[in-house]
mmCIF file with all atom_site columns, C-alpha atoms and ligand atoms in Angstrom:
data_model
loop_
_atom_site.group_PDB
_atom_site.id
_atom_site.type_symbol
_atom_site.label_atom_id
_atom_site.label_alt_id
_atom_site.label_comp_id
_atom_site.label_asym_id
_atom_site.label_entity_id
_atom_site.label_seq_id
_atom_site.pdbx_PDB_ins_code
_atom_site.Cartn_x
_atom_site.Cartn_y
_atom_site.Cartn_z
_atom_site.occupancy
_atom_site.B_iso_or_equiv
_atom_site.pdbx_formal_charge
_atom_site.auth_seq_id
_atom_site.auth_comp_id
_atom_site.auth_asym_id
_atom_site.auth_atom_id
_atom_site.pdbx_PDB_model_num
ATOM   1   C CA  . MET A 1 1   ? 95.677  142.732 79.341  1.00 50.00 ? 1   MET A CA  1
ATOM   2   C CA  . ASN A 1 2   ? 97.475  142.558 82.962  1.00 72.00 ? 2   ASN A CA  1
ATOM   3   C CA  . GLN A 1 3   ? 96.783  139.344 83.686  1.00 86.00 ? 3   GLN A CA  1
ATOM   4   C CA  . PRO A 1 4   ? 99.812  137.495 85.153  1.00 92.00 ? 4   PRO A CA  1
ATOM   5   C CA  . LEU A 1 5   ? 102.030 135.347 83.131  1.00 97.00 ? 5   LEU A CA  1
ATOM   6   C CA  . ILE A 1 6   ? 101.538 131.742 85.029  1.00 98.00 ? 6   ILE A CA  1
ATOM   7   C CA  . ILE A 1 7   ? 104.328 129.294 85.016  1.00 98.00 ? 7   ILE A CA  1
ATOM   8   C CA  . ALA A 1 8   ? 104.089 125.880 86.370  1.00 98.00 ? 8   ALA A CA  1
ATOM   9   C CA  . LEU A 1 9   ? 107.032 124.281 87.978  1.00 98.00 ? 9   LEU A CA  1
ATOM   10  C CA  . THR A 1 10  ? 107.794 120.689 88.697  1.00 97.00 ? 10  THR A CA  1
ATOM   11  C CA  . LYS A 1 11  ? 108.181 120.381 92.500  1.00 95.00 ? 11  LYS A CA  1
ATOM   12  C CA  . GLY A 1 12  ? 111.376 118.377 93.882  1.00 94.00 ? 12  GLY A CA  1
ATOM   13  C CA  . ARG A 1 13  ? 114.936 117.721 92.307  1.00 93.00 ? 13  ARG A CA  1
ATOM   14  C CA  . ILE A 1 14  ? 113.856 119.507 88.924  1.00 96.00 ? 14  ILE A CA  1
ATOM   15  C CA  . LEU A 1 15  ? 112.625 122.830 91.032  1.00 97.00 ? 15  LEU A CA  1
ATOM   16  C CA  . LYS A 1 16  ? 115.811 123.442 92.765  1.00 96.00 ? 16  LYS A CA  1
ATOM   17  C CA  . GLU A 1 17  ? 117.677 123.232 89.459  1.00 97.00 ? 17  GLU A CA  1
ATOM   18  C CA  . THR A 1 18  ? 115.076 125.626 87.600  1.00 98.00 ? 18  THR A CA  1
ATOM   19  C CA  . LEU A 1 19  ? 114.939 128.168 90.199  1.00 97.00 ? 19  LEU A CA  1
ATOM   20  C CA  . PRO A 1 20  ? 118.229 129.473 89.382  1.00 96.00 ? 20  PRO A CA  1
ATOM   21  C CA  . LEU A 1 21  ? 117.373 129.927 85.788  1.00 96.00 ? 21  LEU A CA  1
ATOM   22  C CA  . LEU A 1 22  ? 114.261 131.636 86.779  1.00 97.00 ? 22  LEU A CA  1
ATOM   23  C CA  . ALA A 1 23  ? 116.092 133.893 89.072  1.00 96.00 ? 23  ALA A CA  1
ATOM   24  C CA  . ALA A 1 24  ? 118.675 134.610 86.150  1.00 92.00 ? 24  ALA A CA  1
ATOM   25  C CA  . ALA A 1 25  ? 115.399 135.965 84.099  1.00 92.00 ? 25  ALA A CA  1
ATOM   26  C CA  . GLY A 1 26  ? 114.516 138.367 86.817  1.00 94.00 ? 26  GLY A CA  1
ATOM   27  C CA  . ILE A 1 27  ? 111.730 135.906 88.512  1.00 96.00 ? 27  ILE A CA  1
ATOM   28  C CA  . GLU A 1 28  ? 112.173 135.010 92.304  1.00 97.00 ? 28  GLU A CA  1
ATOM   29  C CA  . PRO A 1 29  ? 109.517 133.520 94.365  1.00 98.00 ? 29  PRO A CA  1
ATOM   30  C CA  . VAL A 1 30  ? 109.227 136.300 97.101  1.00 97.00 ? 30  VAL A CA  1
ATOM   31  C CA  . GLU A 1 31  ? 109.324 133.518 100.029 1.00 96.00 ? 31  GLU A CA  1
ATOM   32  C CA  . ASP A 1 32  ? 111.090 130.259 100.670 1.00 96.00 ? 32  ASP A CA  1
ATOM   33  C CA  . ILE A 1 33  ? 108.886 127.568 98.251  1.00 95.00 ? 33  ILE A CA  1
ATOM   34  C CA  . SER A 1 34  ? 110.752 124.643 100.363 1.00 92.00 ? 34  SER A CA  1
ATOM   35  C CA  . LYS A 1 35  ? 109.634 125.951 103.625 1.00 93.00 ? 35  LYS A CA  1
ATOM   36  C CA  . SER A 1 36  ? 106.028 126.740 102.545 1.00 93.00 ? 36  SER A CA  1
ATOM   37  C CA  . ARG A 1 37  ? 102.875 124.571 101.833 1.00 93.00 ? 37  ARG A CA  1
ATOM   38  C CA  . LYS A 1 38  ? 101.561 127.039 99.439  1.00 94.00 ? 38  LYS A CA  1
ATOM   39  C CA  . LEU A 1 39  ? 100.804 126.099 95.618  1.00 94.00 ? 39  LEU A CA  1
ATOM   40  C CA  . ILE A 1 40  ? 100.850 129.636 94.142  1.00 97.00 ? 40  ILE A CA  1
ATOM   41  C CA  . PHE A 1 41  ? 103.820 131.757 94.513  1.00 97.00 ? 41  PHE A CA  1
ATOM   42  C CA  . ASP A 1 42  ? 103.993 135.560 93.760  1.00 97.00 ? 42  ASP A CA  1
ATOM   43  C CA  . THR A 1 43  ? 107.572 136.379 92.505  1.00 97.00 ? 43  THR A CA  1
ATOM   44  C CA  . THR A 1 44  ? 109.942 139.569 92.396  1.00 96.00 ? 44  THR A CA  1
ATOM   45  C CA  . ASP A 1 45  ? 108.360 140.346 89.199  1.00 94.00 ? 45  ASP A CA  1
ATOM   46  C CA  . PRO A 1 46  ? 104.868 141.433 89.991  1.00 93.00 ? 46  PRO A CA  1
ATOM   47  C CA  . ALA A 1 47  ? 103.566 140.116 86.549  1.00 93.00 ? 47  ALA A CA  1
ATOM   48  C CA  . VAL A 1 48  ? 104.467 136.414 87.081  1.00 96.00 ? 48  VAL A CA  1
ATOM   49  C CA  . GLN A 1 49  ? 103.447 133.834 89.470  1.00 97.00 ? 49  GLN A CA  1
ATOM   50  C CA  . LEU A 1 50  ? 104.512 130.316 90.005  1.00 98.00 ? 50  LEU A CA  1
ATOM   51  C CA  . LEU A 1 51  ? 102.526 127.054 90.567  1.00 98.00 ? 51  LEU A CA  1
ATOM   52  C CA  . VAL A 1 52  ? 104.629 124.098 92.369  1.00 97.00 ? 52  VAL A CA  1
ATOM   53  C CA  . ILE A 1 53  ? 103.036 120.701 91.255  1.00 97.00 ? 53  ILE A CA  1
ATOM   54  C CA  . ARG A 1 54  ? 103.859 117.367 90.680  1.00 95.00 ? 54  ARG A CA  1
ATOM   55  C CA  . GLY A 1 55  ? 105.609 116.670 86.854  1.00 95.00 ? 55  GLY A CA  1
ATOM   56  C CA  . SER A 1 56  ? 103.153 114.556 85.822  1.00 93.00 ? 56  SER A CA  1
ATOM   57  C CA  . ASP A 1 57  ? 100.459 117.490 86.232  1.00 95.00 ? 57  ASP A CA  1
ATOM   58  C CA  . VAL A 1 58  ? 102.453 120.108 84.652  1.00 97.00 ? 58  VAL A CA  1
ATOM   59  C CA  . PRO A 1 59  ? 101.606 119.286 80.980  1.00 96.00 ? 59  PRO A CA  1
ATOM   60  C CA  . THR A 1 60  ? 98.091  119.185 81.761  1.00 96.00 ? 60  THR A CA  1
ATOM   61  C CA  . TYR A 1 61  ? 98.142  122.655 83.209  1.00 97.00 ? 61  TYR A CA  1
ATOM   62  C CA  . VAL A 1 62  ? 99.795  124.036 80.287  1.00 97.00 ? 62  VAL A CA  1
ATOM   63  C CA  . LYS A 1 63  ? 97.886  122.259 77.649  1.00 96.00 ? 63  LYS A CA  1
ATOM   64  C CA  . HIS A 1 64  ? 94.390  123.428 79.476  1.00 95.00 ? 64  HIS A CA  1
ATOM   65  C CA  . GLY A 1 65  ? 95.989  127.150 79.238  1.00 95.00 ? 65  GLY A CA  1
ATOM   66  C CA  . VAL A 1 66  ? 95.745  127.407 83.191  1.00 96.00 ? 66  VAL A CA  1
ATOM   67  C CA  . ALA A 1 67  ? 99.398  127.775 83.278  1.00 97.00 ? 67  ALA A CA  1
ATOM   68  C CA  . ASP A 1 68  ? 100.735 129.730 80.467  1.00 98.00 ? 68  ASP A CA  1
ATOM   69  C CA  . MET A 1 69  ? 104.077 128.148 80.539  1.00 98.00 ? 69  MET A CA  1
ATOM   70  C CA  . GLY A 1 70  ? 106.064 124.789 82.354  1.00 98.00 ? 70  GLY A CA  1
ATOM   71  C CA  . VAL A 1 71  ? 108.821 123.320 83.038  1.00 98.00 ? 71  VAL A CA  1
ATOM   72  C CA  . SER A 1 72  ? 108.392 119.540 82.568  1.00 97.00 ? 72  SER A CA  1
ATOM   73  C CA  . GLY A 1 73  ? 110.896 116.438 82.010  1.00 97.00 ? 73  GLY A CA  1
ATOM   74  C CA  . LYS A 1 74  ? 111.107 115.047 78.789  1.00 97.00 ? 74  LYS A CA  1
ATOM   75  C CA  . ASP A 1 75  ? 109.808 112.048 80.205  1.00 97.00 ? 75  ASP A CA  1
ATOM   76  C CA  . MET A 1 76  ? 106.391 113.291 81.116  1.00 96.00 ? 76  MET A CA  1
ATOM   77  C CA  . LEU A 1 77  ? 106.065 114.883 77.649  1.00 96.00 ? 77  LEU A CA  1
ATOM   78  C CA  . LEU A 1 78  ? 106.610 111.619 76.222  1.00 96.00 ? 78  LEU A CA  1
ATOM   79  C CA  . GLU A 1 79  ? 104.110 110.096 78.356  1.00 96.00 ? 79  GLU A CA  1
ATOM   80  C CA  . VAL A 1 80  ? 101.249 112.562 77.933  1.00 92.00 ? 80  VAL A CA  1
ATOM   81  C CA  . GLY A 1 81  ? 102.089 113.849 74.544  1.00 82.00 ? 81  GLY A CA  1
ATOM   82  C CA  . GLY A 1 82  ? 103.142 116.945 73.344  1.00 76.00 ? 82  GLY A CA  1
ATOM   83  C CA  . ALA A 1 83  ? 99.931  118.477 71.112  1.00 80.00 ? 83  ALA A CA  1
ATOM   84  C CA  . ASP A 1 84  ? 98.487  121.331 72.447  1.00 84.00 ? 84  ASP A CA  1
ATOM   85  C CA  . LEU A 1 85  ? 102.056 122.934 73.858  1.00 95.00 ? 85  LEU A CA  1
ATOM   86  C CA  . TYR A 1 86  ? 105.133 124.122 72.078  1.00 97.00 ? 86  TYR A CA  1
ATOM   87  C CA  . GLU A 1 87  ? 108.389 122.863 73.787  1.00 96.00 ? 87  GLU A CA  1
ATOM   88  C CA  . LEU A 1 88  ? 110.619 126.025 73.480  1.00 96.00 ? 88  LEU A CA  1
ATOM   89  C CA  . LEU A 1 89  ? 113.800 125.053 75.201  1.00 97.00 ? 89  LEU A CA  1
ATOM   90  C CA  . ASP A 1 90  ? 115.711 122.478 76.378  1.00 98.00 ? 90  ASP A CA  1
ATOM   91  C CA  . LEU A 1 91  ? 116.831 123.736 79.616  1.00 98.00 ? 91  LEU A CA  1
ATOM   92  C CA  . GLU A 1 92  ? 119.780 121.067 79.778  1.00 98.00 ? 92  GLU A CA  1
ATOM   93  C CA  . ILE A 1 93  ? 118.909 120.235 83.425  1.00 98.00 ? 93  ILE A CA  1
ATOM   94  C CA  . SER A 1 94  ? 117.757 117.150 85.573  1.00 97.00 ? 94  SER A CA  1
ATOM   95  C CA  . LYS A 1 95  ? 119.518 114.953 82.924  1.00 98.00 ? 95  LYS A CA  1
ATOM   96  C CA  . CYS A 1 96  ? 118.977 111.345 82.817  1.00 98.00 ? 96  CYS A CA  1
ATOM   97  C CA  . ARG A 1 97  ? 117.647 108.315 80.539  1.00 98.00 ? 97  ARG A CA  1
ATOM   98  C CA  . LEU A 1 98  ? 114.133 107.035 80.014  1.00 98.00 ? 98  LEU A CA  1
ATOM   99  C CA  . MET A 1 99  ? 115.258 102.972 79.569  1.00 98.00 ? 99  MET A CA  1
ATOM   100 C CA  . THR A 1 100 ? 114.082 99.360  79.834  1.00 98.00 ? 100 THR A CA  1
ATOM   101 C CA  . ALA A 1 101 ? 115.673 97.254  82.395  1.00 98.00 ? 101 ALA A CA  1
ATOM   102 C CA  . GLY A 1 102 ? 115.600 93.644  83.364  1.00 98.00 ? 102 GLY A CA  1
ATOM   103 C CA  . ILE A 1 103 ? 116.977 91.166  85.986  1.00 98.00 ? 103 ILE A CA  1
ATOM   104 C CA  . LYS A 1 104 ? 120.961 90.749  84.925  1.00 97.00 ? 104 LYS A CA  1
ATOM   105 C CA  . GLY A 1 105 ? 121.315 88.211  81.982  1.00 97.00 ? 105 GLY A CA  1
ATOM   106 C CA  . ALA A 1 106 ? 117.724 86.927  82.340  1.00 96.00 ? 106 ALA A CA  1
ATOM   107 C CA  . ALA A 1 107 ? 116.103 86.067  79.027  1.00 94.00 ? 107 ALA A CA  1
ATOM   108 C CA  . LEU A 1 108 ? 112.862 87.187  77.968  1.00 93.00 ? 108 LEU A CA  1
ATOM   109 C CA  . PRO A 1 109 ? 109.942 84.548  78.177  1.00 93.00 ? 109 PRO A CA  1
ATOM   110 C CA  . GLN A 1 110 ? 108.748 83.394  74.663  1.00 92.00 ? 110 GLN A CA  1
ATOM   111 C CA  . GLY A 1 111 ? 105.669 85.190  73.802  1.00 93.00 ? 111 GLY A CA  1
ATOM   112 C CA  . ARG A 1 112 ? 104.112 87.503  76.135  1.00 96.00 ? 112 ARG A CA  1
ATOM   113 C CA  . VAL A 1 113 ? 106.318 89.902  78.452  1.00 98.00 ? 113 VAL A CA  1
ATOM   114 C CA  . LYS A 1 114 ? 105.097 91.902  81.550  1.00 98.00 ? 114 LYS A CA  1
ATOM   115 C CA  . VAL A 1 115 ? 106.166 95.272  81.516  1.00 98.00 ? 115 VAL A CA  1
ATOM   116 C CA  . ALA A 1 116 ? 105.569 97.301  84.745  1.00 98.00 ? 116 ALA A CA  1
ATOM   117 C CA  . SER A 1 117 ? 106.355 101.312 84.756  1.00 98.00 ? 117 SER A CA  1
ATOM   118 C CA  . LYS A 1 118 ? 104.681 104.402 85.624  1.00 97.00 ? 118 LYS A CA  1
ATOM   119 C CA  . PHE A 1 119 ? 105.141 105.398 81.872  1.00 98.00 ? 119 PHE A CA  1
ATOM   120 C CA  . THR A 1 120 ? 102.592 103.456 80.258  1.00 98.00 ? 120 THR A CA  1
ATOM   121 C CA  . ASN A 1 121 ? 102.202 105.031 77.429  1.00 98.00 ? 121 ASN A CA  1
ATOM   122 C CA  . ILE A 1 122 ? 105.824 105.058 76.378  1.00 98.00 ? 122 ILE A CA  1
ATOM   123 C CA  . ALA A 1 123 ? 105.919 101.450 77.582  1.00 98.00 ? 123 ALA A CA  1
ATOM   124 C CA  . LYS A 1 124 ? 103.037 100.463 75.060  1.00 98.00 ? 124 LYS A CA  1
ATOM   125 C CA  . ARG A 1 125 ? 104.682 102.511 72.154  1.00 98.00 ? 125 ARG A CA  1
ATOM   126 C CA  . TYR A 1 126 ? 108.221 100.730 72.714  1.00 98.00 ? 126 TYR A CA  1
ATOM   127 C CA  . CYS A 1 127 ? 106.536 97.697  72.994  1.00 97.00 ? 127 CYS A CA  1
ATOM   128 C CA  . ALA A 1 128 ? 104.565 98.143  69.671  1.00 97.00 ? 128 ALA A CA  1
ATOM   129 C CA  . GLU A 1 129 ? 107.407 99.546  67.821  1.00 97.00 ? 129 GLU A CA  1
ATOM   130 C CA  . ARG A 1 130 ? 109.276 96.247  68.469  1.00 95.00 ? 130 ARG A CA  1
ATOM   131 C CA  . GLY A 1 131 ? 106.457 94.057  67.809  1.00 95.00 ? 131 GLY A CA  1
ATOM   132 C CA  . LEU A 1 132 ? 106.577 92.929  71.521  1.00 96.00 ? 132 LEU A CA  1
ATOM   133 C CA  . GLN A 1 133 ? 103.522 90.970  72.772  1.00 96.00 ? 133 GLN A CA  1
ATOM   134 C CA  . ALA A 1 134 ? 103.111 92.981  76.495  1.00 97.00 ? 134 ALA A CA  1
ATOM   135 C CA  . GLU A 1 135 ? 101.022 93.350  79.301  1.00 98.00 ? 135 GLU A CA  1
ATOM   136 C CA  . ILE A 1 136 ? 101.581 96.289  80.430  1.00 98.00 ? 136 ILE A CA  1
ATOM   137 C CA  . ILE A 1 137 ? 101.215 96.910  84.352  1.00 98.00 ? 137 ILE A CA  1
ATOM   138 C CA  . LYS A 1 138 ? 101.088 100.487 85.856  1.00 98.00 ? 138 LYS A CA  1
ATOM   139 C CA  . LEU A 1 139 ? 103.315 101.133 88.950  1.00 98.00 ? 139 LEU A CA  1
ATOM   140 C CA  . TYR A 1 140 ? 103.643 104.400 90.990  1.00 96.00 ? 140 TYR A CA  1
ATOM   141 C CA  . GLY A 1 141 ? 107.081 103.998 92.224  1.00 93.00 ? 141 GLY A CA  1
ATOM   142 C CA  . ALA A 1 142 ? 109.853 101.245 93.044  1.00 95.00 ? 142 ALA A CA  1
ATOM   143 C CA  . MET A 1 143 ? 109.717 99.893  89.517  1.00 96.00 ? 143 MET A CA  1
ATOM   144 C CA  . GLU A 1 144 ? 112.780 97.740  90.392  1.00 96.00 ? 144 GLU A CA  1
ATOM   145 C CA  . LEU A 1 145 ? 110.780 95.794  92.582  1.00 96.00 ? 145 LEU A CA  1
ATOM   146 C CA  . ALA A 1 146 ? 108.677 94.322  89.986  1.00 97.00 ? 146 ALA A CA  1
ATOM   147 C CA  . PRO A 1 147 ? 111.115 92.007  87.925  1.00 97.00 ? 147 PRO A CA  1
ATOM   148 C CA  . ILE A 1 148 ? 112.679 90.678  91.483  1.00 95.00 ? 148 ILE A CA  1
ATOM   149 C CA  . MET A 1 149 ? 109.116 89.661  92.750  1.00 96.00 ? 149 MET A CA  1
ATOM   150 C CA  . GLY A 1 150 ? 107.859 88.504  89.310  1.00 96.00 ? 150 GLY A CA  1
ATOM   151 C CA  . LEU A 1 151 ? 105.492 90.906  88.762  1.00 98.00 ? 151 LEU A CA  1
ATOM   152 C CA  . ALA A 1 152 ? 107.318 91.730  85.489  1.00 98.00 ? 152 ALA A CA  1
ATOM   153 C CA  . ASP A 1 153 ? 110.139 90.808  82.930  1.00 98.00 ? 153 ASP A CA  1
ATOM   154 C CA  . LEU A 1 154 ? 110.799 94.371  82.253  1.00 98.00 ? 154 LEU A CA  1
ATOM   155 C CA  . ILE A 1 155 ? 110.545 97.828  83.379  1.00 98.00 ? 155 ILE A CA  1
ATOM   156 C CA  . VAL A 1 156 ? 110.562 101.193 81.760  1.00 98.00 ? 156 VAL A CA  1
ATOM   157 C CA  . ASP A 1 157 ? 112.040 103.601 84.035  1.00 98.00 ? 157 ASP A CA  1
ATOM   158 C CA  . ILE A 1 158 ? 114.238 106.773 84.599  1.00 97.00 ? 158 ILE A CA  1
ATOM   159 C CA  . VAL A 1 159 ? 118.389 105.938 84.920  1.00 98.00 ? 159 VAL A CA  1
ATOM   160 C CA  . ASP A 1 160 ? 120.714 108.266 86.098  1.00 97.00 ? 160 ASP A CA  1
ATOM   161 C CA  . THR A 1 161 ? 123.713 106.749 88.013  1.00 97.00 ? 161 THR A CA  1
ATOM   162 C CA  . GLY A 1 162 ? 122.402 102.965 87.451  1.00 97.00 ? 162 GLY A CA  1
ATOM   163 C CA  . ASN A 1 163 ? 122.786 102.731 91.386  1.00 97.00 ? 163 ASN A CA  1
ATOM   164 C CA  . THR A 1 164 ? 119.220 101.564 91.883  1.00 97.00 ? 164 THR A CA  1
ATOM   165 C CA  . LEU A 1 165 ? 119.147 98.969  89.044  1.00 97.00 ? 165 LEU A CA  1
ATOM   166 C CA  . ARG A 1 166 ? 122.594 97.498  90.068  1.00 97.00 ? 166 ARG A CA  1
ATOM   167 C CA  . ALA A 1 167 ? 121.585 97.636  93.837  1.00 97.00 ? 167 ALA A CA  1
ATOM   168 C CA  . ASN A 1 168 ? 118.710 95.213  92.759  1.00 96.00 ? 168 ASN A CA  1
ATOM   169 C CA  . GLY A 1 169 ? 120.837 92.960  90.594  1.00 97.00 ? 169 GLY A CA  1
ATOM   170 C CA  . MET A 1 170 ? 119.275 94.718  87.477  1.00 97.00 ? 170 MET A CA  1
ATOM   171 C CA  . GLU A 1 171 ? 120.963 95.756  84.347  1.00 98.00 ? 171 GLU A CA  1
ATOM   172 C CA  . PRO A 1 172 ? 119.701 98.715  81.795  1.00 98.00 ? 172 PRO A CA  1
ATOM   173 C CA  . LEU A 1 173 ? 118.833 97.614  78.153  1.00 98.00 ? 173 LEU A CA  1
ATOM   174 C CA  . ASP A 1 174 ? 117.590 99.745  75.614  1.00 98.00 ? 174 ASP A CA  1
ATOM   175 C CA  . LEU A 1 175 ? 117.491 103.540 75.819  1.00 98.00 ? 175 LEU A CA  1
ATOM   176 C CA  . ILE A 1 176 ? 114.199 104.865 74.855  1.00 98.00 ? 176 ILE A CA  1
ATOM   177 C CA  . ALA A 1 177 ? 115.098 108.490 75.327  1.00 98.00 ? 177 ALA A CA  1
ATOM   178 C CA  . ASP A 1 178 ? 117.534 110.831 76.500  1.00 98.00 ? 178 ASP A CA  1
ATOM   179 C CA  . VAL A 1 179 ? 115.595 113.137 79.275  1.00 98.00 ? 179 VAL A CA  1
ATOM   180 C CA  . SER A 1 180 ? 115.910 116.660 80.120  1.00 98.00 ? 180 SER A CA  1
ATOM   181 C CA  . SER A 1 181 ? 113.819 119.287 81.452  1.00 98.00 ? 181 SER A CA  1
ATOM   182 C CA  . ARG A 1 182 ? 112.113 121.548 78.952  1.00 98.00 ? 182 ARG A CA  1
ATOM   183 C CA  . LEU A 1 183 ? 110.526 124.717 78.758  1.00 98.00 ? 183 LEU A CA  1
ATOM   184 C CA  . VAL A 1 184 ? 106.638 124.495 77.395  1.00 98.00 ? 184 VAL A CA  1
ATOM   185 C CA  . VAL A 1 185 ? 104.434 126.912 76.465  1.00 98.00 ? 185 VAL A CA  1
ATOM   186 C CA  . ASN A 1 186 ? 100.783 126.673 75.876  1.00 97.00 ? 186 ASN A CA  1
ATOM   187 C CA  . LYS A 1 187 ? 99.930  127.477 72.148  1.00 96.00 ? 187 LYS A CA  1
ATOM   188 C CA  . ALA A 1 188 ? 96.936  130.115 72.800  1.00 96.00 ? 188 ALA A CA  1
ATOM   189 C CA  . ALA A 1 189 ? 99.259  131.884 75.432  1.00 96.00 ? 189 ALA A CA  1
ATOM   190 C CA  . MET A 1 190 ? 102.154 131.987 72.861  1.00 96.00 ? 190 MET A CA  1
ATOM   191 C CA  . LYS A 1 191 ? 99.721  134.226 70.639  1.00 96.00 ? 191 LYS A CA  1
ATOM   192 C CA  . MET A 1 192 ? 97.988  136.179 73.454  1.00 95.00 ? 192 MET A CA  1
ATOM   193 C CA  . LYS A 1 193 ? 101.070 136.999 75.409  1.00 96.00 ? 193 LYS A CA  1
ATOM   194 C CA  . HIS A 1 194 ? 103.739 136.529 72.777  1.00 95.00 ? 194 HIS A CA  1
ATOM   195 C CA  . GLN A 1 195 ? 105.650 139.481 73.969  1.00 95.00 ? 195 GLN A CA  1
ATOM   196 C CA  . ARG A 1 196 ? 106.086 138.944 77.648  1.00 94.00 ? 196 ARG A CA  1
ATOM   197 C CA  . ILE A 1 197 ? 106.671 135.173 76.804  1.00 96.00 ? 197 ILE A CA  1
ATOM   198 C CA  . GLU A 1 198 ? 109.354 135.573 74.107  1.00 96.00 ? 198 GLU A CA  1
ATOM   199 C CA  . GLN A 1 199 ? 111.003 138.020 76.933  1.00 94.00 ? 199 GLN A CA  1
ATOM   200 C CA  . VAL A 1 200 ? 111.155 135.539 79.724  1.00 95.00 ? 200 VAL A CA  1
ATOM   201 C CA  . VAL A 1 201 ? 112.309 132.716 77.308  1.00 96.00 ? 201 VAL A CA  1
ATOM   202 C CA  . GLU A 1 202 ? 115.163 134.730 75.663  1.00 96.00 ? 202 GLU A CA  1
ATOM   203 C CA  . LYS A 1 203 ? 116.384 135.433 79.424  1.00 95.00 ? 203 LYS A CA  1
ATOM   204 C CA  . ILE A 1 204 ? 116.236 131.631 80.565  1.00 97.00 ? 204 ILE A CA  1
ATOM   205 C CA  . SER A 1 205 ? 117.634 130.780 77.234  1.00 97.00 ? 205 SER A CA  1
ATOM   206 C CA  . ALA A 1 206 ? 120.766 133.084 77.687  1.00 97.00 ? 206 ALA A CA  1
ATOM   207 C CA  . ALA A 1 207 ? 121.086 131.759 81.374  1.00 95.00 ? 207 ALA A CA  1
ATOM   208 C CA  . VAL A 1 208 ? 121.063 128.172 80.058  1.00 96.00 ? 208 VAL A CA  1
ATOM   209 C CA  . VAL A 1 209 ? 123.971 128.888 77.755  1.00 96.00 ? 209 VAL A CA  1
ATOM   210 C CA  . ALA A 1 210 ? 125.916 130.831 80.376  1.00 94.00 ? 210 ALA A CA  1
ATOM   211 C CA  . LYS A 1 211 ? 125.808 127.555 82.619  1.00 91.00 ? 211 LYS A CA  1
ATOM   212 C CA  . ARG A 1 212 ? 127.234 125.230 80.055  1.00 91.00 ? 212 ARG A CA  1
HETATM 213 C C1  . LIG B 2 .   ? 114.163 107.497 89.821  1.00 69.95 ? 1   LIG B C1  1
HETATM 214 C C2  . LIG B 2 .   ? 114.208 106.305 89.128  1.00 69.95 ? 1   LIG B C2  1
HETATM 215 C C3  . LIG B 2 .   ? 114.649 105.315 89.950  1.00 69.95 ? 1   LIG B C3  1
HETATM 216 C C4  . LIG B 2 .   ? 115.733 105.915 89.979  1.00 69.95 ? 1   LIG B C4  1
HETATM 217 C C5  . LIG B 2 .   ? 117.083 105.949 89.559  1.00 69.95 ? 1   LIG B C5  1
HETATM 218 O O1  . LIG B 2 .   ? 113.306 107.637 91.221  1.00 69.95 ? 1   LIG B O1  1
HETATM 219 O O2  . LIG B 2 .   ? 112.549 105.798 89.111  1.00 69.95 ? 1   LIG B O2  1
HETATM 220 O O3  . LIG B 2 .   ? 114.235 104.515 90.979  1.00 69.95 ? 1   LIG B O3  1
HETATM 221 O O4  . LIG B 2 .   ? 115.519 107.390 90.374  1.00 69.95 ? 1   LIG B O4  1
HETATM 222 O O5  . LIG B 2 .   ? 118.084 106.613 89.625  1.00 69.95 ? 1   LIG B O5  1
HETATM 223 P P1  . LIG B 2 .   ? 119.926 106.239 89.745  1.00 69.95 ? 1   LIG B P1  1
HETATM 224 O O6  . LIG B 2 .   ? 119.881 105.421 88.395  1.00 69.95 ? 1   LIG B O6  1
HETATM 225 O O7  . LIG B 2 .   ? 120.655 107.276 89.907  1.00 69.95 ? 1   LIG B O7  1
HETATM 226 O O8  . LIG B 2 .   ? 119.564 105.146 90.849  1.00 69.95 ? 1   LIG B O8  1
HETATM 227 P P2  . LIG B 2 .   ? 113.249 108.524 91.972  1.00 69.95 ? 1   LIG B P2  1
HETATM 228 O O9  . LIG B 2 .   ? 114.078 108.685 93.020  1.00 69.95 ? 1   LIG B O9  1
HETATM 229 O O10 . LIG B 2 .   ? 113.263 109.925 91.260  1.00 69.95 ? 1   LIG B O10 1
HETATM 230 O O11 . LIG B 2 .   ? 111.876 108.438 92.746  1.00 69.95 ? 1   LIG B O11 1
HETATM 231 P P3  . LIG B 2 .   ? 110.256 108.309 91.984  1.00 69.95 ? 1   LIG B P3  1
HETATM 232 O O12 . LIG B 2 .   ? 110.311 106.616 92.375  1.00 69.95 ? 1   LIG B O12 1
HETATM 233 O O13 . LIG B 2 .   ? 109.499 108.902 92.627  1.00 69.95 ? 1   LIG B O13 1
HETATM 234 O O14 . LIG B 2 .   ? 110.384 108.598 90.474  1.00 69.95 ? 1   LIG B O14 1
#
């Protein structure tokens, strides 16, 4: 009954924007996360612990119920699929766009198109919806290099300022989705720890509204 509520957080830029929202809900790590190599953190709320992990792993931890809740980019949720968890709240942080992009002014080849991305499921769905015959190439970073080096015709990637695309002679093409960080909850935890989760969600929700 008194098991702690475990919240999985995405490390990096999203974490910096998440911590003030959690603080507004009375949840603050008891030590400086940025100065620690630890992965599990106690908080000022003795009933809440934080996990700090890669964004691509947050939905997995929440789906398996190892974490009760999580903060995940919409891009990750679209990539891994949202089944087994509830997307309760748009935190309105880390906003960007998931887009296709290609070399400026370049026409797509006839027939099969090579698409590089770390979001291979999203890329596959995008191509299927448009009837594009595609070879999907999995990359883990620096997607912008792929068209320049002839590895791909298109990329599917996050665009924020557009500076990375511009600096590499590329242009954004189709908008696939607007992205921001979302608060997700494991479906079983939602039943078992309903009251606690609801309290936390309400406070975070109020902090999101106050920040507008
Ligand atoms: C992301 C993305 C682009 C860049 C876009 O990479 O993959 O490279 O940001 O931002 P911009 O439109 O403002 O230039 P990030 O720096 O997050 O690193 P990653 O490759 O590890 O995802």
